[in-house]
C-alpha positions as MATLAB code, in Angstrom:
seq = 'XXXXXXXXXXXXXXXXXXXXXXXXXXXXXXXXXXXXXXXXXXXXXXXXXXXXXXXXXXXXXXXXXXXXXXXXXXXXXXXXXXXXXXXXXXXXXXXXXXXXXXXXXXXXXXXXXXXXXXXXXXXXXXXXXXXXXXXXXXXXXXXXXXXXXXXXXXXXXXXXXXXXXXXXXXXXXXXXXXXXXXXXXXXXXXXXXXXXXXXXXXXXXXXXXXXXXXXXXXXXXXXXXXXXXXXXXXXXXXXXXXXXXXXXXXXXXXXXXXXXXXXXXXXXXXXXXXXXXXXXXXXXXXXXXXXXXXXXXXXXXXXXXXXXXXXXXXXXXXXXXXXXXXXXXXXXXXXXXXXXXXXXXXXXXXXXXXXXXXXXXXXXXXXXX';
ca = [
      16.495  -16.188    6.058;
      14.641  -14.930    9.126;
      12.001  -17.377   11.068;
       9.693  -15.127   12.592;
       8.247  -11.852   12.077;
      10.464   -9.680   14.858;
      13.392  -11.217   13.306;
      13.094   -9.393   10.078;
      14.605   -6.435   11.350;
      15.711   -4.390   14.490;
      12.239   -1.751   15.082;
       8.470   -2.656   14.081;
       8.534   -0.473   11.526;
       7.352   -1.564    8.113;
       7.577    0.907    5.038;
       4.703    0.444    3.286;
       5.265   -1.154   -0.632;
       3.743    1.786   -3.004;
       3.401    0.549   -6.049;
       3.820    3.336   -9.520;
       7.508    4.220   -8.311;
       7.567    5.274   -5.316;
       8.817    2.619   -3.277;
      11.955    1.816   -5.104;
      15.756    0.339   -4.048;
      16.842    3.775   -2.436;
      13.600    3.971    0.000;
      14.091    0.504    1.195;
      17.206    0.346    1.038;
      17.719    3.355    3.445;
      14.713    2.410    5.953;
      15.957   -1.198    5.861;
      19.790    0.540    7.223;
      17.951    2.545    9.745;
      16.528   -0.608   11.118;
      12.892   -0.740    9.967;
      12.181   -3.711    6.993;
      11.961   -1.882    3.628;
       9.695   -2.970    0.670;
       9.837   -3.035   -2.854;
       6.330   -2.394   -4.863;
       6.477   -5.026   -7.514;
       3.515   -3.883   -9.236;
       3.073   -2.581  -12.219;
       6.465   -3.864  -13.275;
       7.787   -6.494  -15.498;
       9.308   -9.794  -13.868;
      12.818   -8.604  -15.478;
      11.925   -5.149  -14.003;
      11.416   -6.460  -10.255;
      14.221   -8.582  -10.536;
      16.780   -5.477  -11.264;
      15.699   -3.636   -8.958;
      15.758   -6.411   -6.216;
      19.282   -6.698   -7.599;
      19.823   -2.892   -7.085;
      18.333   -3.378   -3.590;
      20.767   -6.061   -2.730;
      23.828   -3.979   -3.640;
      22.805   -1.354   -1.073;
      21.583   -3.209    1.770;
      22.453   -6.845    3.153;
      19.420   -6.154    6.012;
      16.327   -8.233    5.144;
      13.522   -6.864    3.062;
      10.315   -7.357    1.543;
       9.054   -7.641   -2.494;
       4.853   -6.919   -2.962;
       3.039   -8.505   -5.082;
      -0.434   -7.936   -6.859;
      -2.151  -10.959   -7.387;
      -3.936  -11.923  -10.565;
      -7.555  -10.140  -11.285;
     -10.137  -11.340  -13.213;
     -10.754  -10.554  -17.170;
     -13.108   -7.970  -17.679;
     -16.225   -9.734  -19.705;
     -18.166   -6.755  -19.990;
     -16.343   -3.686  -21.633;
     -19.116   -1.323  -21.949;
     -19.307    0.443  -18.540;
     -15.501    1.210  -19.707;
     -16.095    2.482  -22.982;
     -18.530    4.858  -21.350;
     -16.222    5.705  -18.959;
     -13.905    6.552  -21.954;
     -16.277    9.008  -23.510;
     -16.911   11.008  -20.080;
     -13.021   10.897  -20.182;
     -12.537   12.765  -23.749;
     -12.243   15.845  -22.787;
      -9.096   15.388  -20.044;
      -7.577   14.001  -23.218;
      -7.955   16.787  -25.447;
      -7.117   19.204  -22.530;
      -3.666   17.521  -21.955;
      -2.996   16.471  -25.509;
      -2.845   13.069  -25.670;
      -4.740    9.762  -25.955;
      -6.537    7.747  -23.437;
      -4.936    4.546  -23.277;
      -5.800    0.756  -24.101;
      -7.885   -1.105  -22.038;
      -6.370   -4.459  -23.181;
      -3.360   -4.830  -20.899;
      -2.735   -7.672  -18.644;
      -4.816   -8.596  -15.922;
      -2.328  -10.822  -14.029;
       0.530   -8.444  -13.388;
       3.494  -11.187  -14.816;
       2.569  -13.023  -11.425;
       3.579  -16.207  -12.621;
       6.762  -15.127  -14.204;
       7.075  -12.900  -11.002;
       7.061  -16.050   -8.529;
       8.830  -18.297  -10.751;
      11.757  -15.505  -10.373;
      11.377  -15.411   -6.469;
      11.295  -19.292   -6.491;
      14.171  -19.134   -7.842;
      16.398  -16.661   -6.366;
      14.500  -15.894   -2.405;
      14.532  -13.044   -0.920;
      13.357  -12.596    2.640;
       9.839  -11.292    2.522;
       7.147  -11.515   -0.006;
       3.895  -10.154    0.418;
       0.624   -9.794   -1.732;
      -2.229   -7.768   -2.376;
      -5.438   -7.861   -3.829;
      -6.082  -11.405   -2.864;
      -4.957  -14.360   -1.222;
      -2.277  -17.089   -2.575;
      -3.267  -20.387   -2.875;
      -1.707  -22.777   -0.247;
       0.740  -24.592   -3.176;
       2.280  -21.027   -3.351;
       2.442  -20.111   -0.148;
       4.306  -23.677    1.108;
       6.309  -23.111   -2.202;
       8.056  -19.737   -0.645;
       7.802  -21.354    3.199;
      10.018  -24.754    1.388;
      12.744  -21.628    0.200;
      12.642  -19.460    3.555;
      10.148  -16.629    2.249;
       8.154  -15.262    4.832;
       5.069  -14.663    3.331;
       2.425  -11.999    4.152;
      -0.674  -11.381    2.559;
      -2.457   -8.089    3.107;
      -6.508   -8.357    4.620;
      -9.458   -5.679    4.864;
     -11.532   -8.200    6.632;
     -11.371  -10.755    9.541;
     -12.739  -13.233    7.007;
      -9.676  -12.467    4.489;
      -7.067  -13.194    7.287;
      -9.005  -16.449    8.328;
      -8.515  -17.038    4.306;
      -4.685  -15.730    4.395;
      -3.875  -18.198    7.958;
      -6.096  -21.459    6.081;
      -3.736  -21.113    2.957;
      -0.650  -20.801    5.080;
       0.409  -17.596    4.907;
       3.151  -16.045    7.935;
       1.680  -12.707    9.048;
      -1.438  -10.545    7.833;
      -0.749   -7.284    7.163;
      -4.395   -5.721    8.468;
      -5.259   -2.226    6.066;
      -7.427   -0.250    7.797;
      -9.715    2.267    5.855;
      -7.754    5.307    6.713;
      -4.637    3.764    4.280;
      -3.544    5.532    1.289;
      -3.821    4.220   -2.147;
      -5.546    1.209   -2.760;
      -7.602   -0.740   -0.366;
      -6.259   -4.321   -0.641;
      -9.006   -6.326   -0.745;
      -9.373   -9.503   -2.013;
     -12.875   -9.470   -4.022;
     -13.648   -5.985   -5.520;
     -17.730   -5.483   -4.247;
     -19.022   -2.118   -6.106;
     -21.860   -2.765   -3.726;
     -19.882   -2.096   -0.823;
     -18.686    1.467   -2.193;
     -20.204    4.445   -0.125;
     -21.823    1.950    2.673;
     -19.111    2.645    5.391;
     -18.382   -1.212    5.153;
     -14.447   -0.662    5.271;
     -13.154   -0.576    9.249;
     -10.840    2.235   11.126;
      -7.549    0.256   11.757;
      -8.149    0.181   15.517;
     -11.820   -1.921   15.376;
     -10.077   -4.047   12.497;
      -7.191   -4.791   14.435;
      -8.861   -6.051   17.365;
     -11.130   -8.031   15.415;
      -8.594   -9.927   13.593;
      -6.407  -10.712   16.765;
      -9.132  -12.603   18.009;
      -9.722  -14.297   14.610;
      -6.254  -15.372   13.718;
      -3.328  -16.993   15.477;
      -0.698  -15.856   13.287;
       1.595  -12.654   13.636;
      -0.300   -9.328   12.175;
       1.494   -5.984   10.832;
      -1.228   -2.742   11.292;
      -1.438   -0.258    8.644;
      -3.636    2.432    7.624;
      -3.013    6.133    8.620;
       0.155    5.715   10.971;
       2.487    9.076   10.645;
       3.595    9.251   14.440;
       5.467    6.862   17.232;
       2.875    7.278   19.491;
       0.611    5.643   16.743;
       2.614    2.968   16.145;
       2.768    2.394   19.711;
      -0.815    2.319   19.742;
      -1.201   -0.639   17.181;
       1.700   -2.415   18.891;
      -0.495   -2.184   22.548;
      -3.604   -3.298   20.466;
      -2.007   -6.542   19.269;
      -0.073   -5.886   16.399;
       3.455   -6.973   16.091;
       4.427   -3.894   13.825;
       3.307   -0.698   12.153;
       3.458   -0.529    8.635;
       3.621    3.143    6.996;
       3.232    4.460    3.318;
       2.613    8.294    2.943;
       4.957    9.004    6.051;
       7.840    7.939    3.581;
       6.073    9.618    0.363;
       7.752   12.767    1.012;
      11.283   11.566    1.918;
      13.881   11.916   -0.790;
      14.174    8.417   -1.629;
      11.193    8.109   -2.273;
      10.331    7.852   -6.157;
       6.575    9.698   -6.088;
       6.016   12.664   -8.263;
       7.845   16.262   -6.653;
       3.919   17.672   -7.485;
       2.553   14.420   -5.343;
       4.914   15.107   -2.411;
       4.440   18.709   -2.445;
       0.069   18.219   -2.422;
       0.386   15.814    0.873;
       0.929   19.089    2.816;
      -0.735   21.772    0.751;
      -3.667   23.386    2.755;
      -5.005   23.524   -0.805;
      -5.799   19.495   -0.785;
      -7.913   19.857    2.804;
      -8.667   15.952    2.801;
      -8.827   12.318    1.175;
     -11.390   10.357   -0.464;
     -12.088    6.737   -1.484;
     -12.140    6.836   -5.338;
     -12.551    4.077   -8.259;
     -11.913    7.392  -10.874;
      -7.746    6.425  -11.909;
      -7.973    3.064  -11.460;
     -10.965    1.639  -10.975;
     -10.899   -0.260   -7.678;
     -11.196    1.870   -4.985;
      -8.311    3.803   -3.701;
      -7.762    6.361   -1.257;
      -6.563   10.004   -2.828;
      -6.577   13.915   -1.806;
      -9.600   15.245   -3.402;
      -8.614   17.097   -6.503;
     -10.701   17.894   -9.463;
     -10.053   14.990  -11.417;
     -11.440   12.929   -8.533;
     -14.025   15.033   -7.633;
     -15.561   15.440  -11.474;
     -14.907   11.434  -12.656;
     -15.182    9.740   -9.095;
     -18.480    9.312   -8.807;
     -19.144    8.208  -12.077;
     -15.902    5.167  -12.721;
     -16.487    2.012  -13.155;
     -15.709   -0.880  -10.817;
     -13.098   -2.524  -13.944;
     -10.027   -2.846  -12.414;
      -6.984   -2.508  -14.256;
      -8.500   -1.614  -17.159;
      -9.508    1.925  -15.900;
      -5.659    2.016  -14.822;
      -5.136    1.523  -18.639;
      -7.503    4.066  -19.893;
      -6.379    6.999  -17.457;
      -2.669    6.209  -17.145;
      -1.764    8.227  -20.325;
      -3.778   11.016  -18.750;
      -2.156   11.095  -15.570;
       1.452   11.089  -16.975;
       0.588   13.833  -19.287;
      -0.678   15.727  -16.030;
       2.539   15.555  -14.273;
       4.353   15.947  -16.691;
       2.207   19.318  -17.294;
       3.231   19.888  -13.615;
      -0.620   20.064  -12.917;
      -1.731   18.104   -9.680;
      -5.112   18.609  -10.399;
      -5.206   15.757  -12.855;
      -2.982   13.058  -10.956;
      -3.501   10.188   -8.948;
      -2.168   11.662   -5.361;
      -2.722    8.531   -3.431;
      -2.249    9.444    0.481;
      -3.526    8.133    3.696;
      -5.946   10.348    6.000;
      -2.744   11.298    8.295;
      -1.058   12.976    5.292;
      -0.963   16.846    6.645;
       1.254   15.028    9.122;
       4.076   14.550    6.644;
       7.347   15.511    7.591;
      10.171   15.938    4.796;
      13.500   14.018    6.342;
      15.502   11.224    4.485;
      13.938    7.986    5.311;
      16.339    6.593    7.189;
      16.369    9.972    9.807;
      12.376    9.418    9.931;
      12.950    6.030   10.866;
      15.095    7.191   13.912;
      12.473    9.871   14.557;
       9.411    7.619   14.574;
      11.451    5.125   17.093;
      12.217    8.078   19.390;
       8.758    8.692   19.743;
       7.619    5.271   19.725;
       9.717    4.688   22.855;
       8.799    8.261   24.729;
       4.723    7.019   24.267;
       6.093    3.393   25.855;
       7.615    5.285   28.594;
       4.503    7.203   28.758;
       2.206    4.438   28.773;
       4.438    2.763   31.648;
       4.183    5.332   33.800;
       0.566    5.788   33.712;
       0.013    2.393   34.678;
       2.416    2.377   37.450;
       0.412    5.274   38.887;
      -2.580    3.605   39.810;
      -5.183    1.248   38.079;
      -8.408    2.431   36.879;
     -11.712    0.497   37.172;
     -14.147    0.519   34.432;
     -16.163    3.536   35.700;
     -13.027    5.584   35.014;
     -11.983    6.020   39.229;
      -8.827    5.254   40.342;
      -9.340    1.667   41.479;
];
């Protein structure tokens, strides 16, 4: 098993763990090849689901790679803002033919079953989202050779993630698509500007923490991730760069809408899930956005037989088409050629930044010093 962060794999490239199918075995498995560290979304799956597919994983790849986890949320006491919720919801039903779905699923995601199952059989990297591990769990993967990584919004979430013992943060700037990873859902937080740009996170945490950080949140381009990298991170994590690739498992309609001038930009929404995630602006999200419920996963529940029968009605307007704010900057390659590509840029802006400074210093006033 690797010991440090840089030694998971041979370029700081991190593809992002999207959880819903489309980060499966063939997208990690092919940016883990090309040299980046690959990641399998274990959310939303069984335990016995995440463990054949880490199996398919291993028989294509012997590079290391990463599992993500979502950690537990709390019951929902108070169903009523939901059942409201599923009223406003009736008529998407009706339109698409088919039921809303029950609100009663689980609220813990199999975690336990989950980590019992990585306990058991390690693999190099697991991370987690939507809160922090307790320190038990953490030292528990550390005792096996897990790195561990748990995913922050806040500096006060990686001073959490370092206390409990976790390896690296991965810091999720506001810009990232899907959902925002943080560990205690505020409703009071939604539409304040509270969440940081990547950049003014970044630095923040570096000064907080002394442990390794991975940057994410709107990275399409080299010269980005070389940006993060100069800021303090050690590497560049990226989710709806891949979303288009081949390998990737997202929805042909969802990969098609990341660079249709018809979906001009993205939004932070509670409307599919119920925690806030960012999505391109389509009609579902613009008609049921503003009026979901902070009940996360039991909106998931309710609007996940919606959003299959959507797709499956090849109609985008009524999907979840989770994408960062970079997504017009999609480019359709296999992963592993995008890999290559983002490297080749990464190391023209290095070159770039190295000669600028070797042609003079500049003083704060912005003169040649």
């Amino acid at each position: 098993m690797p010991t440090a962060l840089t030694d998971l794999c041979r370029h700081p490239i991190v593809q992002a763990p999207m959880a819903g199918g489309a980060s499966g075995s063939e997208l990690a498995a092919a940016v883990c090849q090309a040299g980046g560290l690959g990641f399998l979304a274990a959310g939303y799956k069984t335990a016995d689901g995440m463990y054949q597919e880490i199996k398919q994983l291993r028989a294509l790849t012997d590079h290391p790679f990463g599992v993500n986890l979502f950690m537990p949320q709390p019951s929902l006491a108070d169903t009523s803002a939901v059942e409201v919720y599923r009223e406003q919801l009736a008529g998407e039903a009706a339109w698409y033919e088919t039921e809303l779905g029950d609100i009663d699923g689980p609220c813990d995601d199999g975690y336990e079953a989950k980590l019992a199952i990585l306990r058991e059989d390690p693999v190099p990297v697991v991370s987690f989202t939507f809160g922090c591990p307790s320190r038990a769990v953490l030292d528990g993967f550390a005792k096996v050779g897990t790195y561990t990584v748990v995913t922050v919004t806040t500096v006060a979430e990686a001073q959490d993630a370092q206390w409990s013992g976790a390896d690296a943060v991965c810091v999720q700037g506001v810009e990232a698509g899907g959902h925002q990873g943080t560990h205690r859902d505020d409703p009071h937080a939604d539409g304040t500007g509270a969440g940081l740009g990547l950049l003014a996170l970044l630095a923040q945490v570096r000064e907080a923490v002394q442990i390794p950080v991975i940057a994410a949140g709107g990275l399409m381009r080299g010269a980005q991730i070389a940006a993060v990298l100069a800021a303090g991170a050690s590497m560049a994590q990226l989710g709806t760069a891949f979303l288009v690739t081949p390998e990737s498992g997202a929805n042909p309609l969802h990969k098609q809408a990341l660079t249709n001038p018809l979906f001009t930009h993205t939004e932070l929404t509670r409307a599919f899930s119920g925690r806030p995630a960012r999505g391109l602006v389509n009609r579902f999200l613009r008609e049921h956005g503003p009026y979901a419920p902070a009940a996360y996963p039991a909106v998931h529940y309710l609007t996940s037989t919606v959003r299959k029968a959507a797709a499956k009605a090849g109609d985008a307007q009524g999907m979840n088409l989770w994408a960062g704010q970079g997504h017009r900057l999609a480019r359709e390659m296999p992963a592993g050629r995008l890999v290559k590509v983002l490297v080749s840029e990464l190391d023209a802006a290095r070159v770039a930044l190295g000669e600028v400074r070797s042609g003079g210093d500049v003083d704060a006033t912005g003169g040649a010093a």
